[in-house]
PDB file of C-alpha atoms in Angstrom:
ATOM      1  CA  UNK A  28      -0.002   0.000  -0.036  1.00 28.00           C
ATOM      2  CA  UNK A  29       1.132   3.529  -0.730  1.00 36.00           C
ATOM      3  CA  UNK A  30       1.708   5.841   2.229  1.00 40.00           C
ATOM      4  CA  UNK A  31      -0.579   8.843   2.654  1.00 43.00           C
ATOM      5  CA  UNK A  32       1.439  11.334   0.566  1.00 61.00           C
ATOM      6  CA  UNK A  33       0.581  14.248  -1.828  1.00 77.00           C
ATOM      7  CA  UNK A  34       0.308  11.590  -4.563  1.00 83.00           C
ATOM      8  CA  UNK A  35      -2.466   9.807  -2.668  1.00 88.00           C
ATOM      9  CA  UNK A  36      -4.299  13.133  -2.179  1.00 89.00           C
ATOM     10  CA  UNK A  37      -4.204  13.751  -5.926  1.00 90.00           C
ATOM     11  CA  UNK A  38      -5.313  10.174  -6.728  1.00 90.00           C
ATOM     12  CA  UNK A  39      -8.280  10.728  -4.432  1.00 92.00           C
ATOM     13  CA  UNK A  40      -9.229  14.051  -6.109  1.00 91.00           C
ATOM     14  CA  UNK A  41      -8.789  12.601  -9.647  1.00 91.00           C
ATOM     15  CA  UNK A  42     -10.826   9.582  -8.737  1.00 90.00           C
ATOM     16  CA  UNK A  43     -13.656  11.723  -7.392  1.00 91.00           C
ATOM     17  CA  UNK A  44     -13.489  13.912 -10.504  1.00 88.00           C
ATOM     18  CA  UNK A  45     -13.580  10.973 -12.823  1.00 87.00           C
ATOM     19  CA  UNK A  46     -16.905   9.924 -11.381  1.00 85.00           C
ATOM     20  CA  UNK A  47     -18.463  13.348 -11.933  1.00 85.00           C
ATOM     21  CA  UNK A  48     -17.159  14.530 -15.270  1.00 89.00           C
ATOM     22  CA  UNK A  49     -14.984  14.168 -18.273  1.00 93.00           C
ATOM     23  CA  UNK A  50     -11.296  15.015 -18.298  1.00 94.00           C
ATOM     24  CA  UNK A  51     -10.814  18.403 -19.924  1.00 94.00           C
ATOM     25  CA  UNK A  52      -7.891  19.180 -22.265  1.00 96.00           C
ATOM     26  CA  UNK A  53      -8.144  22.815 -23.086  1.00 97.00           C
ATOM     27  CA  UNK A  54      -6.917  24.560 -26.180  1.00 98.00           C
ATOM     28  CA  UNK A  55      -4.155  27.254 -25.911  1.00 98.00           C
ATOM     29  CA  UNK A  56      -5.102  30.686 -27.147  1.00 98.00           C
ATOM     30  CA  UNK A  57      -2.933  32.408 -29.677  1.00 98.00           C
ATOM     31  CA  UNK A  58      -3.340  35.933 -31.014  1.00 96.00           C
ATOM     32  CA  UNK A  59      -3.408  37.258 -34.595  1.00 93.00           C
ATOM     33  CA  UNK A  60       0.409  37.440 -34.550  1.00 94.00           C
ATOM     34  CA  UNK A  61       0.720  33.795 -33.463  1.00 94.00           C
ATOM     35  CA  UNK A  62       1.909  34.731 -30.019  1.00 97.00           C
ATOM     36  CA  UNK A  63       0.338  33.420 -26.744  1.00 98.00           C
ATOM     37  CA  UNK A  64      -2.680  35.356 -25.688  1.00 98.00           C
ATOM     38  CA  UNK A  65      -2.962  34.420 -22.015  1.00 98.00           C
ATOM     39  CA  UNK A  66      -5.801  36.767 -21.238  1.00 98.00           C
ATOM     40  CA  UNK A  67      -7.906  35.291 -24.050  1.00 98.00           C
ATOM     41  CA  UNK A  68      -6.944  31.901 -22.662  1.00 98.00           C
ATOM     42  CA  UNK A  69      -8.246  32.848 -19.231  1.00 98.00           C
ATOM     43  CA  UNK A  70     -11.521  33.881 -20.666  1.00 97.00           C
ATOM     44  CA  UNK A  71     -11.747  30.703 -22.772  1.00 97.00           C
ATOM     45  CA  UNK A  72     -10.843  28.518 -19.832  1.00 97.00           C
ATOM     46  CA  UNK A  73     -13.294  29.991 -17.395  1.00 95.00           C
ATOM     47  CA  UNK A  74     -16.142  29.348 -19.882  1.00 92.00           C
ATOM     48  CA  UNK A  75     -14.965  25.739 -20.295  1.00 91.00           C
ATOM     49  CA  UNK A  76     -14.637  25.002 -16.548  1.00 91.00           C
ATOM     50  CA  UNK A  77     -18.019  26.528 -15.585  1.00 85.00           C
ATOM     51  CA  UNK A  78     -20.909  24.198 -14.951  1.00 62.00           C
ATOM     52  CA  UNK A  79     -24.402  25.435 -15.744  1.00 49.00           C
ATOM     53  CA  UNK A  80     -27.863  24.505 -16.783  1.00 44.00           C
ATOM     54  CA  UNK A  81     -26.536  22.968 -20.002  1.00 48.00           C
ATOM     55  CA  UNK A  82     -23.473  21.198 -18.711  1.00 53.00           C
ATOM     56  CA  UNK A  83     -21.619  19.961 -15.655  1.00 62.00           C
ATOM     57  CA  UNK A  84     -18.009  20.946 -15.002  1.00 74.00           C
ATOM     58  CA  UNK A  85     -15.141  18.624 -15.880  1.00 90.00           C
ATOM     59  CA  UNK A  86     -13.484  16.334 -13.357  1.00 91.00           C
ATOM     60  CA  UNK A  87      -9.990  17.582 -14.006  1.00 95.00           C
ATOM     61  CA  UNK A  88      -8.185  19.846 -16.391  1.00 96.00           C
ATOM     62  CA  UNK A  89      -5.029  19.064 -18.369  1.00 97.00           C
ATOM     63  CA  UNK A  90      -3.445  22.185 -19.685  1.00 98.00           C
ATOM     64  CA  UNK A  91      -0.535  22.310 -22.166  1.00 98.00           C
ATOM     65  CA  UNK A  92      -1.051  18.782 -23.371  1.00 97.00           C
ATOM     66  CA  UNK A  93      -1.633  17.468 -26.926  1.00 95.00           C
ATOM     67  CA  UNK A  94      -4.882  19.486 -27.565  1.00 96.00           C
ATOM     68  CA  UNK A  95      -3.157  22.470 -25.937  1.00 98.00           C
ATOM     69  CA  UNK A  96      -0.259  22.310 -28.445  1.00 98.00           C
ATOM     70  CA  UNK A  97       2.368  21.574 -25.831  1.00 98.00           C
ATOM     71  CA  UNK A  98       4.847  20.736 -28.576  1.00 95.00           C
ATOM     72  CA  UNK A  99       4.693  24.399 -29.903  1.00 96.00           C
ATOM     73  CA  UNK A 100       5.092  26.226 -26.555  1.00 98.00           C
ATOM     74  CA  UNK A 101       8.326  27.590 -25.248  1.00 98.00           C
ATOM     75  CA  UNK A 102       9.109  27.437 -21.583  1.00 98.00           C
ATOM     76  CA  UNK A 103       7.914  31.027 -20.807  1.00 98.00           C
ATOM     77  CA  UNK A 104       4.608  30.405 -22.588  1.00 98.00           C
ATOM     78  CA  UNK A 105       4.224  27.079 -20.812  1.00 98.00           C
ATOM     79  CA  UNK A 106       4.687  28.757 -17.462  1.00 98.00           C
ATOM     80  CA  UNK A 107       2.045  31.342 -18.243  1.00 98.00           C
ATOM     81  CA  UNK A 108      -0.472  28.659 -19.439  1.00 98.00           C
ATOM     82  CA  UNK A 109      -0.079  26.513 -16.356  1.00 98.00           C
ATOM     83  CA  UNK A 110      -0.155  29.412 -13.971  1.00 98.00           C
ATOM     84  CA  UNK A 111      -3.287  30.812 -15.631  1.00 98.00           C
ATOM     85  CA  UNK A 112      -4.949  27.386 -15.411  1.00 98.00           C
ATOM     86  CA  UNK A 113      -4.201  26.994 -11.727  1.00 98.00           C
ATOM     87  CA  UNK A 114      -5.565  30.466 -11.103  1.00 98.00           C
ATOM     88  CA  UNK A 115      -8.679  29.973 -12.978  1.00 97.00           C
ATOM     89  CA  UNK A 116      -9.348  26.499 -11.573  1.00 96.00           C
ATOM     90  CA  UNK A 117      -8.854  28.039  -8.137  1.00 94.00           C
ATOM     91  CA  UNK A 118      -8.563  24.706  -6.333  1.00 93.00           C
ATOM     92  CA  UNK A 119     -12.005  23.517  -7.657  1.00 92.00           C
ATOM     93  CA  UNK A 120     -10.507  20.615  -9.540  1.00 94.00           C
ATOM     94  CA  UNK A 121      -7.098  19.071 -10.167  1.00 95.00           C
ATOM     95  CA  UNK A 122      -4.670  20.635 -12.602  1.00 97.00           C
ATOM     96  CA  UNK A 123      -2.522  18.099 -14.456  1.00 98.00           C
ATOM     97  CA  UNK A 124       0.018  19.874 -16.774  1.00 98.00           C
ATOM     98  CA  UNK A 125       1.627  18.137 -19.692  1.00 98.00           C
ATOM     99  CA  UNK A 126       5.378  17.525 -19.926  1.00 98.00           C
ATOM    100  CA  UNK A 127       7.439  15.754 -22.502  1.00 97.00           C
ATOM    101  CA  UNK A 128      10.468  15.189 -24.727  1.00 95.00           C
ATOM    102  CA  UNK A 129      13.492  13.464 -23.184  1.00 94.00           C
ATOM    103  CA  UNK A 130      13.670  13.191 -19.409  1.00 96.00           C
ATOM    104  CA  UNK A 131      16.018  16.159 -18.960  1.00 96.00           C
ATOM    105  CA  UNK A 132      13.809  18.552 -20.950  1.00 97.00           C
ATOM    106  CA  UNK A 133      10.699  17.047 -19.347  1.00 98.00           C
ATOM    107  CA  UNK A 134      12.105  17.884 -15.917  1.00 98.00           C
ATOM    108  CA  UNK A 135      12.477  21.556 -16.928  1.00 98.00           C
ATOM    109  CA  UNK A 136       8.849  21.654 -17.706  1.00 98.00           C
ATOM    110  CA  UNK A 137       8.098  19.640 -14.528  1.00 98.00           C
ATOM    111  CA  UNK A 138       9.802  22.250 -12.401  1.00 98.00           C
ATOM    112  CA  UNK A 139       7.982  25.028 -14.112  1.00 98.00           C
ATOM    113  CA  UNK A 140       4.640  23.334 -13.633  1.00 98.00           C
ATOM    114  CA  UNK A 141       5.457  22.673  -9.914  1.00 97.00           C
ATOM    115  CA  UNK A 142       6.343  26.355  -9.368  1.00 98.00           C
ATOM    116  CA  UNK A 143       3.141  27.403 -11.133  1.00 98.00           C
ATOM    117  CA  UNK A 144       1.003  25.309  -8.797  1.00 97.00           C
ATOM    118  CA  UNK A 145       0.049  22.226 -10.840  1.00 97.00           C
ATOM    119  CA  UNK A 146      -1.179  19.199  -8.847  1.00 97.00           C
ATOM    120  CA  UNK A 147       0.249  16.609 -11.090  1.00 97.00           C
ATOM    121  CA  UNK A 148       1.897  15.913 -14.527  1.00 98.00           C
ATOM    122  CA  UNK A 149       0.994  14.014 -17.610  1.00 98.00           C
ATOM    123  CA  UNK A 150       4.149  12.623 -19.176  1.00 98.00           C
ATOM    124  CA  UNK A 151       3.628  12.851 -22.923  1.00 97.00           C
ATOM    125  CA  UNK A 152       5.279  10.370 -25.231  1.00 95.00           C
ATOM    126  CA  UNK A 153       8.954  11.116 -25.839  1.00 91.00           C
ATOM    127  CA  UNK A 154      10.165  12.571 -29.051  1.00 85.00           C
ATOM    128  CA  UNK A 155      10.958  10.732 -32.267  1.00 84.00           C
ATOM    129  CA  UNK A 156      12.786   7.527 -31.329  1.00 87.00           C
ATOM    130  CA  UNK A 157      11.554   4.131 -30.299  1.00 90.00           C
ATOM    131  CA  UNK A 158      12.839   2.730 -27.045  1.00 94.00           C
ATOM    132  CA  UNK A 159      13.031  -0.659 -25.218  1.00 97.00           C
ATOM    133  CA  UNK A 160      10.983  -1.322 -22.101  1.00 97.00           C
ATOM    134  CA  UNK A 161      13.906  -0.684 -19.805  1.00 98.00           C
ATOM    135  CA  UNK A 162      14.343   2.749 -21.365  1.00 97.00           C
ATOM    136  CA  UNK A 163      10.580   3.594 -20.941  1.00 97.00           C
ATOM    137  CA  UNK A 164      10.781   2.671 -17.234  1.00 98.00           C
ATOM    138  CA  UNK A 165      14.059   4.578 -16.706  1.00 98.00           C
ATOM    139  CA  UNK A 166      12.528   7.728 -18.368  1.00 97.00           C
ATOM    140  CA  UNK A 167       9.779   7.827 -15.684  1.00 98.00           C
ATOM    141  CA  UNK A 168      12.268   7.053 -12.892  1.00 98.00           C
ATOM    142  CA  UNK A 169      14.440   9.931 -13.933  1.00 98.00           C
ATOM    143  CA  UNK A 170      11.525  12.343 -14.087  1.00 98.00           C
ATOM    144  CA  UNK A 171      10.077  11.153 -10.774  1.00 98.00           C
ATOM    145  CA  UNK A 172      13.486  11.632  -9.116  1.00 97.00           C
ATOM    146  CA  UNK A 173      13.488  15.330 -10.143  1.00 97.00           C
ATOM    147  CA  UNK A 174       9.922  16.429  -9.126  1.00 97.00           C
ATOM    148  CA  UNK A 175       7.656  15.841  -6.151  1.00 95.00           C
ATOM    149  CA  UNK A 176       4.578  16.020  -8.409  1.00 97.00           C
ATOM    150  CA  UNK A 177       2.609  12.818  -9.134  1.00 97.00           C
ATOM    151  CA  UNK A 178       3.026  11.457 -12.669  1.00 97.00           C
ATOM    152  CA  UNK A 179       0.583   9.961 -15.151  1.00 97.00           C
ATOM    153  CA  UNK A 180       2.312   8.015 -17.941  1.00 98.00           C
ATOM    154  CA  UNK A 181       0.898   8.368 -21.401  1.00 98.00           C
ATOM    155  CA  UNK A 182       1.293   5.461 -23.838  1.00 97.00           C
ATOM    156  CA  UNK A 183       0.753   6.398 -27.448  1.00 95.00           C
ATOM    157  CA  UNK A 184       2.740   6.260 -30.676  1.00 93.00           C
ATOM    158  CA  UNK A 185       6.172   4.698 -29.935  1.00 93.00           C
ATOM    159  CA  UNK A 186       5.427   4.284 -26.190  1.00 97.00           C
ATOM    160  CA  UNK A 187       3.715   0.991 -25.197  1.00 97.00           C
ATOM    161  CA  UNK A 188       4.193  -0.617 -21.860  1.00 98.00           C
ATOM    162  CA  UNK A 189       4.154  -4.363 -21.211  1.00 98.00           C
ATOM    163  CA  UNK A 190       2.468  -5.755 -18.169  1.00 98.00           C
ATOM    164  CA  UNK A 191       5.842  -6.284 -16.599  1.00 98.00           C
ATOM    165  CA  UNK A 192       6.887  -2.684 -17.246  1.00 98.00           C
ATOM    166  CA  UNK A 193       3.590  -1.554 -15.819  1.00 98.00           C
ATOM    167  CA  UNK A 194       4.310  -3.280 -12.599  1.00 98.00           C
ATOM    168  CA  UNK A 195       7.730  -1.617 -12.504  1.00 98.00           C
ATOM    169  CA  UNK A 196       6.506   1.938 -13.097  1.00 98.00           C
ATOM    170  CA  UNK A 197       3.649   1.412 -10.532  1.00 98.00           C
ATOM    171  CA  UNK A 198       6.428   0.768  -7.923  1.00 97.00           C
ATOM    172  CA  UNK A 199       7.631   4.325  -8.383  1.00 97.00           C
ATOM    173  CA  UNK A 200       5.878   6.026  -5.515  1.00 95.00           C
ATOM    174  CA  UNK A 201       4.816   9.134  -7.478  1.00 96.00           C
ATOM    175  CA  UNK A 202       3.621   7.345 -10.616  1.00 97.00           C
ATOM    176  CA  UNK A 203      -0.122   7.247 -10.032  1.00 97.00           C
ATOM    177  CA  UNK A 204      -1.660   6.155 -13.403  1.00 97.00           C
ATOM    178  CA  UNK A 205      -1.538   5.511 -17.065  1.00 98.00           C
ATOM    179  CA  UNK A 206      -3.333   7.167 -19.974  1.00 97.00           C
ATOM    180  CA  UNK A 207      -3.833   4.953 -23.023  1.00 97.00           C
ATOM    181  CA  UNK A 208      -3.949   6.098 -26.651  1.00 96.00           C
ATOM    182  CA  UNK A 209      -3.403   2.797 -28.364  1.00 96.00           C
ATOM    183  CA  UNK A 210      -6.911   1.364 -28.115  1.00 95.00           C
ATOM    184  CA  UNK A 211      -5.560  -2.138 -27.961  1.00 96.00           C
ATOM    185  CA  UNK A 212      -8.042  -3.609 -25.563  1.00 96.00           C
ATOM    186  CA  UNK A 213      -6.205  -6.900 -25.164  1.00 97.00           C
ATOM    187  CA  UNK A 214      -3.081  -5.202 -24.115  1.00 96.00           C
ATOM    188  CA  UNK A 215      -4.965  -2.755 -21.909  1.00 97.00           C
ATOM    189  CA  UNK A 216      -6.758  -5.550 -20.111  1.00 98.00           C
ATOM    190  CA  UNK A 217      -3.444  -7.150 -19.309  1.00 98.00           C
ATOM    191  CA  UNK A 218      -2.154  -3.899 -17.918  1.00 98.00           C
ATOM    192  CA  UNK A 219      -5.149  -3.299 -15.726  1.00 98.00           C
ATOM    193  CA  UNK A 220      -4.855  -6.809 -14.264  1.00 97.00           C
ATOM    194  CA  UNK A 221      -1.105  -6.278 -13.628  1.00 97.00           C
ATOM    195  CA  UNK A 222      -1.607  -2.948 -11.857  1.00 97.00           C
ATOM    196  CA  UNK A 223      -1.771  -2.563  -8.061  1.00 96.00           C
ATOM    197  CA  UNK A 224      -4.998  -1.465  -6.426  1.00 95.00           C
ATOM    198  CA  UNK A 225      -5.573   2.254  -6.622  1.00 93.00           C
ATOM    199  CA  UNK A 226      -3.552   2.741  -9.905  1.00 96.00           C
ATOM    200  CA  UNK A 227      -5.523   4.971 -12.257  1.00 96.00           C
ATOM    201  CA  UNK A 228      -6.275   4.353 -15.892  1.00 97.00           C
ATOM    202  CA  UNK A 229      -7.621   6.746 -18.480  1.00 96.00           C
ATOM    203  CA  UNK A 230      -8.943   6.308 -21.995  1.00 96.00           C
ATOM    204  CA  UNK A 231      -6.934   8.674 -24.132  1.00 94.00           C
ATOM    205  CA  UNK A 232      -8.061   7.559 -27.535  1.00 91.00           C
ATOM    206  CA  UNK A 233      -8.639  10.303 -30.121  1.00 84.00           C
ATOM    207  CA  UNK A 234     -12.325  11.345 -29.741  1.00 88.00           C
ATOM    208  CA  UNK A 235     -12.449   8.939 -26.774  1.00 94.00           C
ATOM    209  CA  UNK A 236     -16.269   8.891 -26.687  1.00 96.00           C
ATOM    210  CA  UNK A 237     -16.219   6.626 -29.689  1.00 95.00           C
ATOM    211  CA  UNK A 238     -14.603   3.909 -27.679  1.00 95.00           C
ATOM    212  CA  UNK A 239     -15.801   4.795 -24.209  1.00 96.00           C
ATOM    213  CA  UNK A 240     -18.131   1.780 -23.837  1.00 95.00           C
ATOM    214  CA  UNK A 241     -15.368  -0.591 -25.047  1.00 96.00           C
ATOM    215  CA  UNK A 242     -12.785   0.835 -22.674  1.00 96.00           C
ATOM    216  CA  UNK A 243     -15.227   0.547 -19.808  1.00 95.00           C
ATOM    217  CA  UNK A 244     -15.556  -3.272 -20.325  1.00 96.00           C
ATOM    218  CA  UNK A 245     -11.863  -3.658 -19.378  1.00 96.00           C
ATOM    219  CA  UNK A 246     -12.159  -1.444 -16.401  1.00 95.00           C
ATOM    220  CA  UNK A 247     -11.312   1.925 -17.801  1.00 96.00           C
ATOM    221  CA  UNK A 248     -14.383   4.204 -17.533  1.00 94.00           C
ATOM    222  CA  UNK A 249     -12.627   7.507 -17.223  1.00 94.00           C
ATOM    223  CA  UNK A 250     -11.778   9.421 -20.478  1.00 95.00           C
ATOM    224  CA  UNK A 251     -10.472  12.544 -21.998  1.00 94.00           C
ATOM    225  CA  UNK A 252     -12.723  14.626 -24.185  1.00 94.00           C
ATOM    226  CA  UNK A 253     -11.458  16.796 -26.999  1.00 94.00           C
ATOM    227  CA  UNK A 254     -15.087  17.691 -27.649  1.00 96.00           C
ATOM    228  CA  UNK A 255     -15.229  19.333 -24.220  1.00 96.00           C
ATOM    229  CA  UNK A 256     -12.757  21.916 -25.574  1.00 96.00           C
ATOM    230  CA  UNK A 257     -15.368  23.399 -27.786  1.00 97.00           C
ATOM    231  CA  UNK A 258     -18.703  21.852 -26.853  1.00 96.00           C
ATOM    232  CA  UNK A 259     -18.973  20.970 -23.190  1.00 95.00           C
ATOM    233  CA  UNK A 260     -22.742  20.641 -23.608  1.00 95.00           C
ATOM    234  CA  UNK A 261     -22.262  17.743 -26.066  1.00 96.00           C
ATOM    235  CA  UNK A 262     -19.520  16.193 -24.033  1.00 96.00           C
ATOM    236  CA  UNK A 263     -21.648  16.555 -20.792  1.00 94.00           C
ATOM    237  CA  UNK A 264     -24.668  14.973 -22.483  1.00 96.00           C
ATOM    238  CA  UNK A 265     -22.649  12.048 -23.736  1.00 96.00           C
ATOM    239  CA  UNK A 266     -21.048  11.596 -20.293  1.00 95.00           C
ATOM    240  CA  UNK A 267     -24.448  11.686 -18.518  1.00 94.00           C
ATOM    241  CA  UNK A 268     -25.922   9.222 -20.931  1.00 96.00           C
ATOM    242  CA  UNK A 269     -23.045   6.816 -20.447  1.00 95.00           C
ATOM    243  CA  UNK A 270     -23.331   6.865 -16.731  1.00 93.00           C
ATOM    244  CA  UNK A 271     -27.132   6.346 -17.016  1.00 95.00           C
ATOM    245  CA  UNK A 272     -26.791   3.485 -19.605  1.00 95.00           C
ATOM    246  CA  UNK A 273     -28.974   5.487 -21.932  1.00 97.00           C
ATOM    247  CA  UNK A 274     -28.343   3.599 -25.055  1.00 96.00           C
ATOM    248  CA  UNK A 275     -30.802   5.592 -27.167  1.00 97.00           C
ATOM    249  CA  UNK A 276     -29.019   8.853 -26.454  1.00 97.00           C
ATOM    250  CA  UNK A 277     -25.536   7.384 -26.806  1.00 97.00           C
ATOM    251  CA  UNK A 278     -26.413   5.906 -30.230  1.00 97.00           C
ATOM    252  CA  UNK A 279     -27.923   9.159 -31.499  1.00 98.00           C
ATOM    253  CA  UNK A 280     -24.977  11.214 -30.386  1.00 98.00           C
ATOM    254  CA  UNK A 281     -22.447   8.693 -31.804  1.00 98.00           C
ATOM    255  CA  UNK A 282     -24.314   8.298 -35.104  1.00 98.00           C
ATOM    256  CA  UNK A 283     -25.129  11.868 -35.742  1.00 98.00           C
ATOM    257  CA  UNK A 284     -22.250  13.774 -34.219  1.00 98.00           C
ATOM    258  CA  UNK A 285     -19.205  11.788 -33.068  1.00 98.00           C
ATOM    259  CA  UNK A 286     -18.794   9.399 -36.028  1.00 98.00           C
ATOM    260  CA  UNK A 287     -19.082  12.252 -38.643  1.00 98.00           C
ATOM    261  CA  UNK A 288     -16.618  14.329 -36.617  1.00 98.00           C
ATOM    262  CA  UNK A 289     -14.163  11.462 -36.519  1.00 97.00           C
ATOM    263  CA  UNK A 290     -14.449  10.806 -40.236  1.00 97.00           C
ATOM    264  CA  UNK A 291     -13.620  14.416 -40.867  1.00 97.00           C
ATOM    265  CA  UNK A 292     -10.830  14.329 -38.262  1.00 96.00           C
ATOM    266  CA  UNK A 293      -9.137  11.405 -39.951  1.00 95.00           C
ATOM    267  CA  UNK A 294      -8.994  13.114 -43.256  1.00 95.00           C
ATOM    268  CA  UNK A 295      -5.928  15.274 -42.658  1.00 96.00           C
ATOM    269  CA  UNK A 296      -2.937  14.750 -40.207  1.00 95.00           C
ATOM    270  CA  UNK A 297      -3.121  17.125 -37.303  1.00 95.00           C
ATOM    271  CA  UNK A 298      -6.925  17.673 -37.496  1.00 96.00           C
ATOM    272  CA  UNK A 299      -7.227  16.062 -34.052  1.00 95.00           C
ATOM    273  CA  UNK A 300      -6.141  19.542 -32.807  1.00 97.00           C
ATOM    274  CA  UNK A 301      -6.909  21.986 -35.633  1.00 97.00           C
ATOM    275  CA  UNK A 302     -10.526  20.876 -36.090  1.00 97.00           C
ATOM    276  CA  UNK A 303     -11.133  21.229 -32.370  1.00 98.00           C
ATOM    277  CA  UNK A 304      -9.703  24.732 -32.502  1.00 98.00           C
ATOM    278  CA  UNK A 305     -11.785  25.620 -35.542  1.00 98.00           C
ATOM    279  CA  UNK A 306     -14.884  24.373 -33.840  1.00 98.00           C
ATOM    280  CA  UNK A 307     -14.134  26.526 -30.800  1.00 98.00           C
ATOM    281  CA  UNK A 308     -13.768  29.553 -33.143  1.00 98.00           C
ATOM    282  CA  UNK A 309     -17.130  28.749 -34.689  1.00 97.00           C
ATOM    283  CA  UNK A 310     -18.609  29.044 -31.213  1.00 97.00           C
ATOM    284  CA  UNK A 311     -17.058  32.471 -30.595  1.00 96.00           C
ATOM    285  CA  UNK A 312     -14.346  31.141 -28.291  1.00 97.00           C
ATOM    286  CA  UNK A 313     -11.090  33.218 -28.235  1.00 97.00           C
ATOM    287  CA  UNK A 314      -8.540  30.495 -29.137  1.00 98.00           C
ATOM    288  CA  UNK A 315      -6.954  31.795 -32.396  1.00 97.00           C
ATOM    289  CA  UNK A 316      -5.362  29.637 -35.010  1.00 97.00           C
ATOM    290  CA  UNK A 317      -3.065  26.616 -34.607  1.00 97.00           C
ATOM    291  CA  UNK A 318       0.699  26.942 -34.879  1.00 97.00           C
ATOM    292  CA  UNK A 319       2.718  25.272 -37.589  1.00 95.00           C
ATOM    293  CA  UNK A 320       3.331  22.365 -38.313  1.00 95.00           C
ATOM    294  CA  UNK A 321      -0.355  22.111 -37.832  1.00 96.00           C
ATOM    295  CA  UNK A 322      -2.721  23.743 -40.383  1.00 96.00           C
ATOM    296  CA  UNK A 323      -6.122  25.109 -40.118  1.00 96.00           C
ATOM    297  CA  UNK A 324      -8.941  23.458 -42.151  1.00 97.00           C
ATOM    298  CA  UNK A 325      -9.794  24.724 -45.586  1.00 95.00           C
ATOM    299  CA  UNK A 326     -13.182  26.154 -46.602  1.00 97.00           C
ATOM    300  CA  UNK A 327     -14.778  22.884 -47.586  1.00 97.00           C
ATOM    301  CA  UNK A 328     -13.734  21.049 -44.389  1.00 98.00           C
ATOM    302  CA  UNK A 329     -14.751  24.021 -42.364  1.00 98.00           C
ATOM    303  CA  UNK A 330     -18.201  24.048 -43.911  1.00 98.00           C
ATOM    304  CA  UNK A 331     -18.509  20.239 -43.091  1.00 98.00           C
ATOM    305  CA  UNK A 332     -17.324  20.869 -39.536  1.00 98.00           C
ATOM    306  CA  UNK A 333     -19.923  23.629 -39.168  1.00 98.00           C
ATOM    307  CA  UNK A 334     -22.688  21.212 -40.227  1.00 98.00           C
ATOM    308  CA  UNK A 335     -21.472  18.501 -37.869  1.00 98.00           C
ATOM    309  CA  UNK A 336     -21.173  20.973 -34.949  1.00 98.00           C
ATOM    310  CA  UNK A 337     -24.647  22.380 -35.572  1.00 98.00           C
ATOM    311  CA  UNK A 338     -26.108  18.830 -35.686  1.00 98.00           C
ATOM    312  CA  UNK A 339     -24.485  18.004 -32.300  1.00 98.00           C
ATOM    313  CA  UNK A 340     -25.605  21.205 -30.663  1.00 98.00           C
ATOM    314  CA  UNK A 341     -29.170  20.600 -31.938  1.00 98.00           C
ATOM    315  CA  UNK A 342     -29.179  17.210 -30.376  1.00 97.00           C
ATOM    316  CA  UNK A 343     -28.542  18.582 -26.885  1.00 97.00           C
ATOM    317  CA  UNK A 344     -30.409  21.861 -27.290  1.00 96.00           C
ATOM    318  CA  UNK A 345     -27.386  24.141 -27.138  1.00 95.00           C
ATOM    319  CA  UNK A 346     -26.928  27.452 -28.979  1.00 93.00           C
ATOM    320  CA  UNK A 347     -24.080  27.925 -31.412  1.00 91.00           C
ATOM    321  CA  UNK A 348     -22.616  30.865 -29.595  1.00 87.00           C
ATOM    322  CA  UNK A 349     -21.019  29.918 -26.331  1.00 81.00           C
ATOM    323  CA  UNK A 350     -20.887  32.633 -23.750  1.00 74.00           C
ATOM    324  CA  UNK A 351     -17.562  33.674 -22.354  1.00 76.00           C
ATOM    325  CA  UNK A 352     -18.605  36.093 -19.655  1.00 66.00           C
TER     326      UNK A 352
END
């Protein structure tokens, strides 16, 4: 059993949050000149985190991760984003900041996030190279040795843990969970069975709602929602229907909104982020454009996105314009 540490407190808060809402991965706001617009980000984030008559608030917020274009932020921008998130969240829900690259650079971001007040860190897949299992484990050990913050490993792309490696990283006192982006349910089931009691698992598939029911069957009901970044009303409706086993609502949302969105997303590399940002702009949210190497959708894809978005909003009775004040 783990001792009662800061990591345990974060686990408790995350577990409580996972029961009550989706995991929110906010966009990062850029201005017309491409620079970080932290004030616009504050406005946007406050709108996303607010519960109301049409949506519940998220269970946790993960700034500066994949959807937040971590890979395009310098260290000063990263500091501003994490600090702003901590201030806007104001202790209402856990703040889990993204870190990445090799362990040395990841630690630089980890220390910035720690100083900015983050509660935990999501260790994004390392850059470029494949690595053996010993190297994946050592990466997390090195990061854990340099920060007091709890860590959630993220397997995606070239990072894929075996059950044996999962047992090894779970022995690191501050490694508290694993986010999965591979959607290999056979492998994931083996990992959940290998994990100690209390270890957290998250569904991190692209547009995770598509596979939410499948992930739940192997003991991973919690999921991240890119849709929450632009339509928390839709994300909240799906989450509520999933928890209520409302198959009719789930089927309608999947058929008429999520599947068309995924088909459009899969059309162009990088649309997993740039379409989300374009949808947020369609709703009047101050997020700006994506940074290269991502590209914004062209007119035809934007028109198709607009139709898909309007269909989803109509299903849940939400207006196109999302208030930001």
